[in-house]
mmCIF file of C-alpha atoms in Angstrom:
data_model
loop_
_atom_site.group_PDB
_atom_site.id
_atom_site.type_symbol
_atom_site.label_atom_id
_atom_site.label_comp_id
_atom_site.label_asym_id
_atom_site.label_seq_id
_atom_site.Cartn_x
_atom_site.Cartn_y
_atom_site.Cartn_z
ATOM 1 C CA MET B 15 92.830 24.841 158.599
ATOM 2 C CA SER B 16 89.397 23.275 158.285
ATOM 3 C CA ASN B 17 86.318 25.429 158.911
ATOM 4 C CA LEU B 18 85.101 22.616 161.187
ATOM 5 C CA ASP B 19 88.013 23.342 163.546
ATOM 6 C CA PRO B 20 87.745 26.790 165.176
ATOM 7 C CA LYS B 21 91.086 26.562 166.907
ATOM 8 C CA ILE B 22 93.934 28.913 166.072
ATOM 9 C CA ARG B 23 97.333 27.385 166.463
ATOM 10 C CA ILE B 24 99.563 29.801 168.431
ATOM 11 C CA GLY B 25 103.318 29.462 168.620
ATOM 12 C CA ARG B 26 105.307 30.124 171.781
ATOM 13 C CA ILE B 27 109.052 30.532 172.012
ATOM 14 C CA ASN B 28 110.346 28.222 174.737
ATOM 15 C CA TYR B 29 112.486 30.937 176.379
ATOM 16 C CA THR B 30 111.704 33.090 179.398
ATOM 17 C CA ASN B 31 111.936 36.304 177.353
ATOM 18 C CA VAL B 32 108.381 35.875 176.142
ATOM 19 C CA TRP B 33 106.880 35.023 179.556
ATOM 20 C CA PRO B 34 105.192 38.324 180.329
ATOM 21 C CA ILE B 35 103.053 38.143 177.124
ATOM 22 C CA TYR B 36 102.121 34.473 177.869
ATOM 23 C CA TYR B 37 102.113 34.096 181.611
ATOM 24 C CA TYR B 38 98.502 35.098 182.256
ATOM 25 C CA PHE B 39 97.285 34.303 178.710
ATOM 26 C CA PRO B 40 95.683 30.906 179.598
ATOM 27 C CA GLU B 41 93.431 32.384 182.220
ATOM 28 C CA LEU B 42 92.414 35.224 179.880
ATOM 29 C CA MET B 43 91.664 33.085 176.788
ATOM 30 C CA GLU B 44 89.304 30.175 176.287
ATOM 31 C CA SER B 45 91.564 27.158 175.974
ATOM 32 C CA SER B 46 89.179 25.406 173.585
ATOM 33 C CA GLU B 47 89.676 28.245 171.037
ATOM 34 C CA VAL B 48 93.470 28.040 170.772
ATOM 35 C CA ASP B 49 96.217 25.501 170.683
ATOM 36 C CA ILE B 50 99.657 26.504 172.010
ATOM 37 C CA ILE B 51 102.712 25.002 170.274
ATOM 38 C CA GLU B 52 106.001 25.642 172.071
ATOM 39 C CA GLN B 53 109.342 25.395 170.140
ATOM 40 C CA VAL B 54 112.675 27.194 169.657
ATOM 41 C CA PRO B 55 112.587 30.269 167.438
ATOM 42 C CA THR B 56 113.933 28.629 164.267
ATOM 43 C CA SER B 57 111.348 25.841 164.519
ATOM 44 C CA LEU B 58 108.540 28.335 165.010
ATOM 45 C CA ASN B 59 109.772 30.359 162.065
ATOM 46 C CA GLN B 60 109.563 27.273 159.826
ATOM 47 C CA ALA B 61 106.201 26.188 161.151
ATOM 48 C CA MET B 62 104.741 29.654 160.510
ATOM 49 C CA ALA B 63 106.143 29.758 157.014
ATOM 50 C CA GLU B 64 104.655 26.308 156.257
ATOM 51 C CA GLY B 65 101.252 27.226 157.661
ATOM 52 C CA GLN B 66 101.528 24.729 160.561
ATOM 53 C CA ILE B 67 101.093 27.606 163.014
ATOM 54 C CA ASP B 68 98.663 30.518 162.506
ATOM 55 C CA MET B 69 100.164 33.225 164.718
ATOM 56 C CA GLY B 70 102.627 33.922 167.471
ATOM 57 C CA PRO B 71 106.112 35.228 168.092
ATOM 58 C CA ILE B 72 108.633 34.629 165.359
ATOM 59 C CA SER B 73 112.142 35.908 164.784
ATOM 60 C CA SER B 74 112.157 39.452 163.359
ATOM 61 C CA PHE B 75 114.358 38.146 160.553
ATOM 62 C CA SER B 76 111.756 35.549 159.646
ATOM 63 C CA TYR B 77 109.130 38.261 159.247
ATOM 64 C CA GLY B 78 111.527 39.968 156.849
ATOM 65 C CA GLN B 79 111.647 36.764 154.776
ATOM 66 C CA PHE B 80 107.920 36.182 154.623
ATOM 67 C CA TYR B 81 106.414 39.693 155.310
ATOM 68 C CA GLU B 82 104.013 39.457 152.342
ATOM 69 C CA ASP B 83 102.251 36.492 154.076
ATOM 70 C CA TYR B 84 101.956 38.016 157.559
ATOM 71 C CA MET B 85 100.719 41.006 159.501
ATOM 72 C CA LEU B 86 102.202 42.067 162.871
ATOM 73 C CA PHE B 87 100.308 42.822 166.061
ATOM 74 C CA PRO B 88 101.066 46.281 167.431
ATOM 75 C CA ASP B 89 102.138 46.637 171.072
ATOM 76 C CA LEU B 90 103.685 43.124 171.224
ATOM 77 C CA SER B 91 107.364 42.303 170.724
ATOM 78 C CA VAL B 92 110.585 41.347 172.464
ATOM 79 C CA SER B 93 112.734 44.458 172.145
ATOM 80 C CA SER B 94 115.468 46.371 173.922
ATOM 81 C CA TYR B 95 117.136 49.743 173.874
ATOM 82 C CA GLY B 96 120.642 48.707 174.937
ATOM 83 C CA GLU B 97 121.304 45.544 176.941
ATOM 84 C CA VAL B 98 119.100 42.596 176.275
ATOM 85 C CA ASN B 99 120.955 40.126 178.626
ATOM 86 C CA SER B 100 120.044 36.998 176.656
ATOM 87 C CA ILE B 101 121.663 37.600 173.238
ATOM 88 C CA LEU B 102 125.328 37.223 174.155
ATOM 89 C CA LEU B 103 128.597 36.705 172.277
ATOM 90 C CA PHE B 104 131.267 34.884 174.342
ATOM 91 C CA HIS B 105 134.931 35.434 173.366
ATOM 92 C CA ASP B 106 138.362 35.217 174.854
ATOM 93 C CA LYS B 107 139.896 38.281 173.161
ATOM 94 C CA PRO B 108 138.521 41.838 172.723
ATOM 95 C CA LEU B 109 135.792 42.019 170.065
ATOM 96 C CA ARG B 110 137.893 44.104 167.654
ATOM 97 C CA GLU B 111 140.542 41.369 167.635
ATOM 98 C CA ILE B 112 138.170 38.563 166.544
ATOM 99 C CA VAL B 113 136.153 40.217 163.780
ATOM 100 C CA ASN B 114 138.049 38.181 161.223
ATOM 101 C CA GLY B 115 138.033 35.011 163.268
ATOM 102 C CA LYS B 116 135.980 31.842 163.486
ATOM 103 C CA ILE B 117 132.533 32.416 164.960
ATOM 104 C CA ILE B 118 130.202 29.633 166.117
ATOM 105 C CA LEU B 119 126.493 30.329 165.775
ATOM 106 C CA PRO B 120 123.578 28.552 167.452
ATOM 107 C CA THR B 121 121.120 26.542 165.409
ATOM 108 C CA THR B 122 118.250 27.997 167.396
ATOM 109 C CA SER B 123 118.458 31.624 166.195
ATOM 110 C CA ALA B 124 117.698 33.717 163.107
ATOM 111 C CA THR B 125 117.407 37.353 164.133
ATOM 112 C CA SER B 126 120.432 37.334 166.452
ATOM 113 C CA VAL B 127 122.687 35.453 164.046
ATOM 114 C CA ASN B 128 122.124 38.086 161.351
ATOM 115 C CA LEU B 129 122.387 40.905 163.923
ATOM 116 C CA LEU B 130 125.816 39.590 164.837
ATOM 117 C CA LYS B 131 126.796 39.474 161.176
ATOM 118 C CA ILE B 132 125.723 43.109 160.793
ATOM 119 C CA ILE B 133 127.760 44.106 163.777
ATOM 120 C CA LEU B 134 130.876 42.266 162.705
ATOM 121 C CA GLU B 135 130.718 42.894 158.977
ATOM 122 C CA LYS B 136 129.000 46.270 158.657
ATOM 123 C CA PHE B 137 130.107 48.079 161.801
ATOM 124 C CA TYR B 138 133.523 46.537 162.436
ATOM 125 C CA LYS B 139 134.313 45.825 158.751
ATOM 126 C CA GLY B 140 135.278 42.247 159.660
ATOM 127 C CA LYS B 141 135.259 39.149 157.470
ATOM 128 C CA PRO B 142 134.768 36.253 159.876
ATOM 129 C CA THR B 143 133.979 32.606 159.064
ATOM 130 C CA TYR B 144 130.910 31.050 160.545
ATOM 131 C CA GLU B 145 129.917 27.576 161.630
ATOM 132 C CA TYR B 146 126.721 26.336 163.271
ATOM 133 C CA ALA B 147 126.451 24.149 166.318
ATOM 134 C CA LYS B 148 123.978 23.187 169.039
ATOM 135 C CA PRO B 149 124.024 25.633 171.915
ATOM 136 C CA ASN B 150 126.733 24.224 174.198
ATOM 137 C CA LEU B 151 129.299 26.857 175.028
ATOM 138 C CA ASP B 152 132.310 24.709 175.875
ATOM 139 C CA GLN B 153 131.911 22.603 172.768
ATOM 140 C CA MET B 154 131.260 25.682 170.557
ATOM 141 C CA MET B 155 134.433 27.411 171.741
ATOM 142 C CA GLU B 156 136.729 24.509 170.915
ATOM 143 C CA GLY B 157 138.982 25.915 168.193
ATOM 144 C CA ALA B 158 136.788 28.997 167.847
ATOM 145 C CA ASP B 159 137.280 32.714 168.575
ATOM 146 C CA ALA B 160 133.705 33.375 169.722
ATOM 147 C CA ALA B 161 130.358 31.693 170.188
ATOM 148 C CA LEU B 162 126.855 33.205 170.160
ATOM 149 C CA LEU B 163 124.139 32.044 172.576
ATOM 150 C CA ILE B 164 120.565 33.221 172.909
ATOM 151 C CA GLY B 165 117.719 32.913 175.343
ATOM 152 C CA ASP B 166 117.996 30.883 178.554
ATOM 153 C CA ASP B 167 121.168 29.216 177.273
ATOM 154 C CA ALA B 168 122.848 32.638 177.216
ATOM 155 C CA ILE B 169 121.454 33.622 180.622
ATOM 156 C CA LYS B 170 122.699 30.509 182.393
ATOM 157 C CA GLU B 171 126.153 30.743 180.795
ATOM 158 C CA SER B 172 126.462 34.399 181.791
ATOM 159 C CA TRP B 173 125.930 33.306 185.416
ATOM 160 C CA GLN B 174 128.471 30.500 185.247
ATOM 161 C CA ASN B 175 131.034 32.139 182.953
ATOM 162 C CA THR B 176 134.370 32.942 184.519
ATOM 163 C CA LYS B 177 136.754 32.706 181.536
ATOM 164 C CA TYR B 178 135.158 34.584 178.552
ATOM 165 C CA MET B 179 134.457 38.148 177.723
ATOM 166 C CA ILE B 180 130.831 38.825 176.950
ATOM 167 C CA THR B 181 129.359 41.191 174.375
ATOM 168 C CA ASP B 182 125.640 41.968 174.626
ATOM 169 C CA LEU B 183 124.358 42.389 171.050
ATOM 170 C CA GLY B 184 121.560 44.740 172.192
ATOM 171 C CA GLN B 185 124.179 47.101 173.628
ATOM 172 C CA GLU B 186 126.297 46.859 170.486
ATOM 173 C CA TRP B 187 123.341 47.656 168.223
ATOM 174 C CA ALA B 188 122.327 50.689 170.301
ATOM 175 C CA LYS B 189 125.982 51.867 170.458
ATOM 176 C CA TRP B 190 126.299 51.887 166.675
ATOM 177 C CA THR B 191 122.788 52.926 165.641
ATOM 178 C CA GLY B 192 121.240 54.765 168.623
ATOM 179 C CA LYS B 193 118.098 52.751 167.926
ATOM 180 C CA TRP B 194 115.915 50.044 169.443
ATOM 181 C CA MET B 195 116.389 46.420 168.425
ATOM 182 C CA THR B 196 113.383 44.106 168.090
ATOM 183 C CA PHE B 197 114.303 40.452 168.367
ATOM 184 C CA ALA B 198 110.854 38.870 168.056
ATOM 185 C CA VAL B 199 107.530 40.104 166.616
ATOM 186 C CA TRP B 200 103.964 38.761 166.955
ATOM 187 C CA ALA B 201 102.902 37.689 163.450
ATOM 188 C CA ILE B 202 99.565 36.500 162.102
ATOM 189 C CA ARG B 203 99.079 34.718 158.784
ATOM 190 C CA LYS B 204 96.877 36.793 156.528
ATOM 191 C CA GLU B 205 94.491 33.914 155.791
ATOM 192 C CA THR B 206 93.965 33.488 159.518
ATOM 193 C CA ILE B 207 92.872 37.108 159.818
ATOM 194 C CA HIS B 208 90.437 36.676 156.939
ATOM 195 C CA THR B 209 89.037 33.415 158.348
ATOM 196 C CA TYR B 210 88.770 34.283 162.026
ATOM 197 C CA PRO B 211 88.781 38.097 162.343
ATOM 198 C CA GLU B 212 86.878 38.246 165.648
ATOM 199 C CA LEU B 213 88.956 35.468 167.287
ATOM 200 C CA VAL B 214 92.170 37.175 166.155
ATOM 201 C CA ALA B 215 91.042 40.364 167.863
ATOM 202 C CA THR B 216 90.130 38.482 171.064
ATOM 203 C CA ILE B 217 93.543 36.812 171.146
ATOM 204 C CA PHE B 218 95.245 40.154 170.688
ATOM 205 C CA ASP B 219 93.343 41.610 173.644
ATOM 206 C CA ALA B 220 94.244 38.601 175.814
ATOM 207 C CA PHE B 221 97.952 38.936 174.947
ATOM 208 C CA LYS B 222 97.932 42.651 175.766
ATOM 209 C CA ALA B 223 96.109 42.001 179.022
ATOM 210 C CA SER B 224 98.657 39.359 179.981
ATOM 211 C CA LYS B 225 101.508 41.710 179.250
ATOM 212 C CA GLU B 226 99.988 44.414 181.372
ATOM 213 C CA LYS B 227 99.143 42.120 184.294
ATOM 214 C CA ALA B 228 102.665 40.642 184.239
ATOM 215 C CA HIS B 229 104.071 44.134 184.482
ATOM 216 C CA ARG B 230 101.790 44.984 187.423
ATOM 217 C CA GLU B 231 102.155 41.602 189.180
ATOM 218 C CA PRO B 232 105.527 40.077 188.309
ATOM 219 C CA LYS B 233 106.005 38.172 191.579
ATOM 220 C CA TYR B 234 104.674 34.747 190.573
ATOM 221 C CA MET B 235 106.302 34.887 187.142
ATOM 222 C CA ILE B 236 109.682 35.734 188.738
ATOM 223 C CA GLU B 237 109.326 32.900 191.266
ATOM 224 C CA GLU B 238 108.611 30.489 188.430
ATOM 225 C CA ALA B 239 111.640 31.726 186.453
ATOM 226 C CA GLN B 240 113.787 31.105 189.560
ATOM 227 C CA ALA B 241 112.407 27.600 189.980
ATOM 228 C CA THR B 242 112.702 26.739 186.269
ATOM 229 C CA VAL B 243 115.942 28.392 185.176
ATOM 230 C CA GLY B 244 117.713 29.507 188.344
ATOM 231 C CA GLY B 245 119.003 32.868 189.514
ATOM 232 C CA ASN B 246 117.541 35.190 192.089
ATOM 233 C CA SER B 247 114.570 37.505 192.147
ATOM 234 C CA ASP B 248 116.701 40.661 191.633
ATOM 235 C CA TYR B 249 118.096 39.231 188.437
ATOM 236 C CA TRP B 250 114.669 38.332 186.979
ATOM 237 C CA HIS B 251 113.141 41.592 188.084
ATOM 238 C CA HIS B 252 115.908 43.448 186.235
ATOM 239 C CA TYR B 253 115.700 41.092 183.218
ATOM 240 C CA PHE B 254 111.998 41.439 182.629
ATOM 241 C CA HIS B 255 112.017 45.206 183.174
ATOM 242 C CA THR B 256 115.022 45.718 180.898
ATOM 243 C CA LEU B 257 113.267 44.024 178.004
ATOM 244 C CA CYS B 258 110.504 45.970 176.273
ATOM 245 C CA TYR B 259 107.340 44.170 175.169
ATOM 246 C CA ASP B 260 105.829 47.105 173.290
ATOM 247 C CA PHE B 261 105.883 47.506 169.541
ATOM 248 C CA ALA B 262 105.312 51.069 168.398
ATOM 249 C CA ALA B 263 107.041 53.819 166.375
ATOM 250 C CA GLU B 264 110.426 53.607 168.077
ATOM 251 C CA GLN B 265 110.661 49.862 167.733
ATOM 252 C CA TRP B 266 109.400 50.032 164.110
ATOM 253 C CA GLU B 267 112.145 52.527 163.253
ATOM 254 C CA GLY B 268 114.890 50.304 164.718
ATOM 255 C CA LEU B 269 113.513 47.266 162.987
ATOM 256 C CA GLN B 270 113.399 49.020 159.609
ATOM 257 C CA SER B 271 117.104 49.828 160.071
ATOM 258 C CA TYR B 272 117.814 46.172 160.821
ATOM 259 C CA TYR B 273 115.984 45.091 157.706
ATOM 260 C CA GLN B 274 117.846 47.667 155.594
ATOM 261 C CA TYR B 275 121.233 46.362 156.766
ATOM 262 C CA CYS B 276 120.078 42.759 156.110
ATOM 263 C CA TYR B 277 119.084 43.798 152.590
ATOM 264 C CA GLU B 278 122.325 45.636 151.952
ATOM 265 C CA LEU B 279 124.402 42.658 153.105
ATOM 266 C CA GLY B 280 122.355 40.228 151.014
ATOM 267 C CA PHE B 281 120.687 38.410 153.892
ATOM 268 C CA LEU B 282 117.252 39.403 152.536
ATOM 269 C CA PRO B 283 116.381 39.460 148.833
ATOM 270 C CA LYS B 284 114.411 42.717 148.854
ATOM 271 C CA PRO B 285 113.457 45.617 151.159
ATOM 272 C CA VAL B 286 110.891 44.809 153.832
ATOM 273 C CA GLN B 287 107.616 46.587 154.504
ATOM 274 C CA ILE B 288 106.297 46.305 158.053
ATOM 275 C CA GLY B 289 102.525 45.656 158.003
ATOM 276 C CA ILE B 290 100.676 46.375 161.258
ATOM 277 C CA TRP B 291 97.372 44.731 162.107
ATOM 278 C CA GLU B 292 94.775 47.086 163.483
ATOM 279 C CA ASP B 293 91.128 46.080 163.945
ATOM 280 C CA ASN B 294 91.617 43.427 161.183
ATOM 281 C CA LYS B 295 92.990 46.022 158.791
ATOM 282 C CA VAL B 296 96.636 46.541 157.925
ATOM 283 C CA ALA B 297 98.706 49.720 158.077
ATOM 284 C CA ARG B 298 102.034 49.964 156.291
ATOM 285 C CA VAL B 299 104.995 51.381 158.181
ATOM 286 C CA THR B 300 107.415 53.272 156.000
ATOM 287 C CA GLU B 301 110.786 54.792 156.804
#
C-alpha cells in the first residue's frame, strides 16, 4: 500500500456470523481511514494472502497456512463450544454409515471443510471421497451421501429441511475433543502493523467496542437479520448468543488442537504457532 494512501483495507465475511463485531463498527471508526471489502471466506483468505486486504476475519485454516505473515487480534473470533448452528452436514443416513461415502463440500469454506475431514477421517476412521460444488443443497445431494453447508446457506436450509439428518460440526468437535472450535480469526498482515501501528490499535478498539455494544444492544442487529435472512427474533437471539466472539486461552487451546490434527492428516505442511497482537507487539501461544 502506498504511503500516500492512509486507508487500511479490511475484509468482512458476508455471513451473519460476523455481524456483532461489525454492526456498530462504522459509527465507531472514521470511514475515511478504512475501506471495507465484503466477500465469502475463501475469497477473503486469498485476498489476504495476496496482500489485497490488510486485515480482517479469515478462516482459521487460512491462518494456519500463512501464520508467518500474520498476527491475530486477541478477543475477536467466531468460535463455539458445542453447537455453532451454521456449519452443518446434511445426510440421509446416520453419520457412522456414510463415513466412507461421497461427500460434497462447498467452495466457500476452508476451516469447516478440513474440520469435517478431521471428524470423518480421524475420529470416525472413515475414508470418504470428496467433491466440491456451489452451495445448493438439492444439487449437492444428487448422487451423494452428504453435503456440507456453512454460514447463511446452512441456516436457511436448516429451517427448510424436512428430509435430511443434520450434524452440527461444532457439536461433533466438542463431543470428540471437549474443546472450543474457532472458525474465523481476525488477522493483520505484519507489514500493516509496522506501517500503521496507531491506526491498527484504533481499529482493534473499534471492533471490540462494536462487539460489546452488539452484546448489550442486539435488538437492531436481530431485526436486520430477520429482514435480510429470515427467521424470527428468538432464533437470532439464540444464534448470536450461542456463538462466542472472544479469543482467549480456551479458544487458543482448541485452535491449537485443530491445527495439530490438520498437520497430522497432511492438510498443513508444518505445525502452526499462534501469534497474538498486543499493543503492536506479538506474543506466541504455545501448547
